[in-house]
């Protein structure tokens, strides 16, 4: 037990509820909101939740060990990890986050990278959706995720633009 905001703790439920709330407020689905506000602006043509038949063929199957597992059906908690993407789209997104791709979204993206609270691990802080690792005379901005059968990581060195 602790006061609200007294200590950082990641919450997939919180991320899912945030996505759901933003969708309700906008009057469109979470998928439409992300596509309209982010994907279209950045040119991410293969980042979506509802896959076309062509995208379904290209989708890597999730595995736990040697066993193929079904994809999650996210529904109201889509903000917790329902998006599917390609490596090309993810690199485009990363370029925008780093400020290498000119976009009107960069001022908002840059604000998400500002640390506002320490994490449990020494040398790590949290921004809005990003973990900021301040170690070895460097600052790595990153996020990792895991759903049934899939794992992901994205990170960059903001100062050195790598």
PDB file of C-alpha atoms in Angstrom:
ATOM      1  CA  UNK A   1       0.000   0.000   0.000  1.00  0.00           C
ATOM      2  CA  UNK A   2       1.193   3.482  -0.870  1.00  0.00           C
ATOM      3  CA  UNK A   3      -0.110   6.846  -1.972  1.00  0.00           C
ATOM      4  CA  UNK A   4      -1.007   7.277  -5.626  1.00  0.00           C
ATOM      5  CA  UNK A   5       2.065   8.488  -7.492  1.00  0.00           C
ATOM      6  CA  UNK A   6       4.453   7.671  -4.650  1.00  0.00           C
ATOM      7  CA  UNK A   7       6.224   4.931  -6.614  1.00  0.00           C
ATOM      8  CA  UNK A   8       6.434   3.890 -10.253  1.00  0.00           C
ATOM      9  CA  UNK A   9       4.827   0.627 -11.313  1.00  0.00           C
ATOM     10  CA  UNK A  10       4.159  -0.410 -14.915  1.00  0.00           C
ATOM     11  CA  UNK A  11       0.616  -1.466 -15.701  1.00  0.00           C
ATOM     12  CA  UNK A  12      -0.546  -3.168 -18.895  1.00  0.00           C
ATOM     13  CA  UNK A  13      -4.073  -2.666 -17.598  1.00  0.00           C
ATOM     14  CA  UNK A  14      -3.365   1.057 -17.245  1.00  0.00           C
ATOM     15  CA  UNK A  15      -2.038   1.276 -20.814  1.00  0.00           C
ATOM     16  CA  UNK A  16      -5.073  -0.615 -22.081  1.00  0.00           C
ATOM     17  CA  UNK A  17      -7.500   1.585 -20.155  1.00  0.00           C
ATOM     18  CA  UNK A  18      -5.767   4.734 -21.396  1.00  0.00           C
ATOM     19  CA  UNK A  19      -6.156   3.577 -25.006  1.00  0.00           C
ATOM     20  CA  UNK A  20      -9.810   2.701 -24.398  1.00  0.00           C
ATOM     21  CA  UNK A  21     -10.502   6.059 -22.737  1.00  0.00           C
ATOM     22  CA  UNK A  22      -8.840   7.997 -25.572  1.00  0.00           C
ATOM     23  CA  UNK A  23     -10.906   6.054 -28.111  1.00  0.00           C
ATOM     24  CA  UNK A  24     -14.141   6.724 -26.214  1.00  0.00           C
ATOM     25  CA  UNK A  25     -13.296  10.433 -25.952  1.00  0.00           C
ATOM     26  CA  UNK A  26     -12.505  10.641 -29.692  1.00  0.00           C
ATOM     27  CA  UNK A  27     -15.653   8.752 -30.720  1.00  0.00           C
ATOM     28  CA  UNK A  28     -13.752   6.258 -32.885  1.00  0.00           C
ATOM     29  CA  UNK A  29     -12.044   2.922 -32.234  1.00  0.00           C
ATOM     30  CA  UNK A  30      -8.553   2.740 -30.758  1.00  0.00           C
ATOM     31  CA  UNK A  31      -7.289   1.352 -34.065  1.00  0.00           C
ATOM     32  CA  UNK A  32      -8.832   4.229 -36.054  1.00  0.00           C
ATOM     33  CA  UNK A  33      -7.410   6.724 -33.561  1.00  0.00           C
ATOM     34  CA  UNK A  34      -3.854   5.366 -33.869  1.00  0.00           C
ATOM     35  CA  UNK A  35      -4.060   5.086 -37.656  1.00  0.00           C
ATOM     36  CA  UNK A  36      -5.572   8.571 -38.090  1.00  0.00           C
ATOM     37  CA  UNK A  37      -3.341  10.433 -35.643  1.00  0.00           C
ATOM     38  CA  UNK A  38      -0.024   8.556 -35.888  1.00  0.00           C
ATOM     39  CA  UNK A  39       0.232   6.028 -38.710  1.00  0.00           C
ATOM     40  CA  UNK A  40      -1.113   8.300 -41.448  1.00  0.00           C
ATOM     41  CA  UNK A  41       1.088  11.184 -40.306  1.00  0.00           C
ATOM     42  CA  UNK A  42       4.234   9.023 -40.271  1.00  0.00           C
ATOM     43  CA  UNK A  43       3.432   6.964 -43.381  1.00  0.00           C
ATOM     44  CA  UNK A  44       3.111   3.684 -41.443  1.00  0.00           C
ATOM     45  CA  UNK A  45       1.148   1.654 -43.980  1.00  0.00           C
ATOM     46  CA  UNK A  46       1.495  -1.710 -42.223  1.00  0.00           C
ATOM     47  CA  UNK A  47       0.786  -0.799 -38.605  1.00  0.00           C
ATOM     48  CA  UNK A  48      -2.706  -1.789 -37.598  1.00  0.00           C
ATOM     49  CA  UNK A  49      -4.805  -4.115 -35.464  1.00  0.00           C
ATOM     50  CA  UNK A  50      -7.152  -5.540 -38.112  1.00  0.00           C
ATOM     51  CA  UNK A  51      -4.885  -7.299 -40.580  1.00  0.00           C
ATOM     52  CA  UNK A  52      -5.729  -7.565 -44.267  1.00  0.00           C
ATOM     53  CA  UNK A  53      -5.496 -11.065 -45.788  1.00  0.00           C
ATOM     54  CA  UNK A  54      -2.089 -10.086 -47.277  1.00  0.00           C
ATOM     55  CA  UNK A  55      -0.847  -8.887 -43.857  1.00  0.00           C
ATOM     56  CA  UNK A  56      -2.113 -12.092 -42.205  1.00  0.00           C
ATOM     57  CA  UNK A  57       0.028 -14.175 -44.573  1.00  0.00           C
ATOM     58  CA  UNK A  58       3.115 -12.136 -43.602  1.00  0.00           C
ATOM     59  CA  UNK A  59       2.448 -12.210 -39.849  1.00  0.00           C
ATOM     60  CA  UNK A  60       5.081 -14.100 -37.891  1.00  0.00           C
ATOM     61  CA  UNK A  61       3.344 -16.698 -35.749  1.00  0.00           C
ATOM     62  CA  UNK A  62       3.722 -16.327 -32.006  1.00  0.00           C
ATOM     63  CA  UNK A  63       5.524 -19.114 -30.152  1.00  0.00           C
ATOM     64  CA  UNK A  64       6.124 -20.171 -26.588  1.00  0.00           C
ATOM     65  CA  UNK A  65       9.132 -22.440 -26.864  1.00  0.00           C
ATOM     66  CA  UNK A  66       8.479 -24.706 -29.838  1.00  0.00           C
ATOM     67  CA  UNK A  67       4.701 -24.369 -29.558  1.00  0.00           C
ATOM     68  CA  UNK A  68       2.773 -21.997 -31.828  1.00  0.00           C
ATOM     69  CA  UNK A  69       0.208 -19.964 -29.873  1.00  0.00           C
ATOM     70  CA  UNK A  70      -2.842 -17.963 -30.951  1.00  0.00           C
ATOM     71  CA  UNK A  71      -2.740 -14.182 -30.985  1.00  0.00           C
ATOM     72  CA  UNK A  72      -4.463 -12.342 -28.147  1.00  0.00           C
ATOM     73  CA  UNK A  73      -7.917 -10.862 -28.801  1.00  0.00           C
ATOM     74  CA  UNK A  74      -7.506  -7.476 -27.126  1.00  0.00           C
ATOM     75  CA  UNK A  75     -10.902  -5.796 -27.533  1.00  0.00           C
ATOM     76  CA  UNK A  76     -11.207  -3.026 -24.888  1.00  0.00           C
ATOM     77  CA  UNK A  77      -7.549  -3.270 -23.815  1.00  0.00           C
ATOM     78  CA  UNK A  78      -6.052  -2.763 -27.290  1.00  0.00           C
ATOM     79  CA  UNK A  79      -3.829   0.033 -25.961  1.00  0.00           C
ATOM     80  CA  UNK A  80      -1.865  -2.584 -24.012  1.00  0.00           C
ATOM     81  CA  UNK A  81      -0.375  -4.162 -27.131  1.00  0.00           C
ATOM     82  CA  UNK A  82      -2.786  -4.995 -29.957  1.00  0.00           C
ATOM     83  CA  UNK A  83      -0.898  -3.246 -32.761  1.00  0.00           C
ATOM     84  CA  UNK A  84       0.884  -5.320 -35.383  1.00  0.00           C
ATOM     85  CA  UNK A  85       3.589  -3.747 -37.508  1.00  0.00           C
ATOM     86  CA  UNK A  86       6.486  -4.424 -39.848  1.00  0.00           C
ATOM     87  CA  UNK A  87      10.176  -3.851 -39.229  1.00  0.00           C
ATOM     88  CA  UNK A  88      10.109  -1.098 -41.871  1.00  0.00           C
ATOM     89  CA  UNK A  89       7.241   0.743 -40.160  1.00  0.00           C
ATOM     90  CA  UNK A  90       8.919   0.369 -36.762  1.00  0.00           C
ATOM     91  CA  UNK A  91      12.143   1.887 -38.114  1.00  0.00           C
ATOM     92  CA  UNK A  92      10.134   4.783 -39.547  1.00  0.00           C
ATOM     93  CA  UNK A  93       8.480   5.277 -36.145  1.00  0.00           C
ATOM     94  CA  UNK A  94      11.888   5.144 -34.461  1.00  0.00           C
ATOM     95  CA  UNK A  95      13.241   7.764 -36.905  1.00  0.00           C
ATOM     96  CA  UNK A  96      10.350  10.047 -35.953  1.00  0.00           C
ATOM     97  CA  UNK A  97      10.942   9.479 -32.219  1.00  0.00           C
ATOM     98  CA  UNK A  98      14.602  10.350 -32.681  1.00  0.00           C
ATOM     99  CA  UNK A  99      13.766  13.518 -34.632  1.00  0.00           C
ATOM    100  CA  UNK A 100      15.458  12.206 -37.769  1.00  0.00           C
ATOM    101  CA  UNK A 101      12.177  12.140 -39.712  1.00  0.00           C
ATOM    102  CA  UNK A 102      10.534  15.548 -39.959  1.00  0.00           C
ATOM    103  CA  UNK A 103       6.989  15.333 -38.621  1.00  0.00           C
ATOM    104  CA  UNK A 104       4.517  17.556 -36.817  1.00  0.00           C
ATOM    105  CA  UNK A 105       4.302  14.810 -34.155  1.00  0.00           C
ATOM    106  CA  UNK A 106       7.895  15.308 -32.988  1.00  0.00           C
ATOM    107  CA  UNK A 107       7.186  17.968 -30.317  1.00  0.00           C
ATOM    108  CA  UNK A 108       4.704  15.601 -28.626  1.00  0.00           C
ATOM    109  CA  UNK A 109       6.999  12.598 -29.100  1.00  0.00           C
ATOM    110  CA  UNK A 110       9.897  14.483 -27.546  1.00  0.00           C
ATOM    111  CA  UNK A 111       7.796  15.245 -24.447  1.00  0.00           C
ATOM    112  CA  UNK A 112       7.160  11.512 -23.917  1.00  0.00           C
ATOM    113  CA  UNK A 113      10.922  11.006 -23.573  1.00  0.00           C
ATOM    114  CA  UNK A 114      11.295  13.249 -20.517  1.00  0.00           C
ATOM    115  CA  UNK A 115      11.936  11.304 -17.317  1.00  0.00           C
ATOM    116  CA  UNK A 116       9.509  12.120 -14.507  1.00  0.00           C
ATOM    117  CA  UNK A 117       9.962   9.361 -11.935  1.00  0.00           C
ATOM    118  CA  UNK A 118      12.611   6.856 -10.847  1.00  0.00           C
ATOM    119  CA  UNK A 119      12.069   3.152 -11.484  1.00  0.00           C
ATOM    120  CA  UNK A 120      12.958   0.323  -9.095  1.00  0.00           C
ATOM    121  CA  UNK A 121      16.185  -0.397 -10.992  1.00  0.00           C
ATOM    122  CA  UNK A 122      19.038   2.041 -10.201  1.00  0.00           C
ATOM    123  CA  UNK A 123      19.910   4.245 -13.185  1.00  0.00           C
ATOM    124  CA  UNK A 124      16.457   3.915 -14.767  1.00  0.00           C
ATOM    125  CA  UNK A 125      13.656   6.461 -14.921  1.00  0.00           C
ATOM    126  CA  UNK A 126      10.289   6.485 -16.627  1.00  0.00           C
ATOM    127  CA  UNK A 127       8.829   8.877 -19.188  1.00  0.00           C
ATOM    128  CA  UNK A 128       5.420   8.631 -20.870  1.00  0.00           C
ATOM    129  CA  UNK A 129       5.647   5.080 -22.220  1.00  0.00           C
ATOM    130  CA  UNK A 130       9.426   5.094 -22.343  1.00  0.00           C
ATOM    131  CA  UNK A 131      12.081   3.829 -19.963  1.00  0.00           C
ATOM    132  CA  UNK A 132      15.129   6.065 -19.749  1.00  0.00           C
ATOM    133  CA  UNK A 133      18.345   4.250 -18.843  1.00  0.00           C
ATOM    134  CA  UNK A 134      20.997   6.669 -17.611  1.00  0.00           C
ATOM    135  CA  UNK A 135      24.124   4.575 -17.371  1.00  0.00           C
ATOM    136  CA  UNK A 136      27.657   4.461 -18.692  1.00  0.00           C
ATOM    137  CA  UNK A 137      27.648   8.188 -19.586  1.00  0.00           C
ATOM    138  CA  UNK A 138      24.733   7.586 -21.935  1.00  0.00           C
ATOM    139  CA  UNK A 139      20.953   7.934 -22.018  1.00  0.00           C
ATOM    140  CA  UNK A 140      19.071   5.140 -23.754  1.00  0.00           C
ATOM    141  CA  UNK A 141      15.366   5.656 -24.313  1.00  0.00           C
ATOM    142  CA  UNK A 142      13.630   2.301 -24.699  1.00  0.00           C
ATOM    143  CA  UNK A 143      10.544   0.177 -24.242  1.00  0.00           C
ATOM    144  CA  UNK A 144      10.136  -3.576 -24.251  1.00  0.00           C
ATOM    145  CA  UNK A 145       6.970  -5.597 -24.498  1.00  0.00           C
ATOM    146  CA  UNK A 146       5.741  -9.139 -24.389  1.00  0.00           C
ATOM    147  CA  UNK A 147       2.427 -10.725 -25.319  1.00  0.00           C
ATOM    148  CA  UNK A 148       1.470 -14.333 -25.903  1.00  0.00           C
ATOM    149  CA  UNK A 149       4.185 -15.676 -28.170  1.00  0.00           C
ATOM    150  CA  UNK A 150       5.872 -12.369 -28.996  1.00  0.00           C
ATOM    151  CA  UNK A 151       8.619 -10.188 -27.531  1.00  0.00           C
ATOM    152  CA  UNK A 152       9.772  -6.776 -28.674  1.00  0.00           C
ATOM    153  CA  UNK A 153      12.295  -4.071 -27.835  1.00  0.00           C
ATOM    154  CA  UNK A 154      12.972  -0.620 -29.222  1.00  0.00           C
ATOM    155  CA  UNK A 155      15.640   1.721 -27.952  1.00  0.00           C
ATOM    156  CA  UNK A 156      17.843   4.588 -29.011  1.00  0.00           C
ATOM    157  CA  UNK A 157      20.658   6.799 -27.814  1.00  0.00           C
ATOM    158  CA  UNK A 158      19.140  10.249 -28.187  1.00  0.00           C
ATOM    159  CA  UNK A 159      22.364  12.245 -27.766  1.00  0.00           C
ATOM    160  CA  UNK A 160      24.325  10.223 -30.351  1.00  0.00           C
ATOM    161  CA  UNK A 161      21.303   9.651 -32.620  1.00  0.00           C
ATOM    162  CA  UNK A 162      21.842   5.881 -32.750  1.00  0.00           C
TER     163      UNK A 162
END
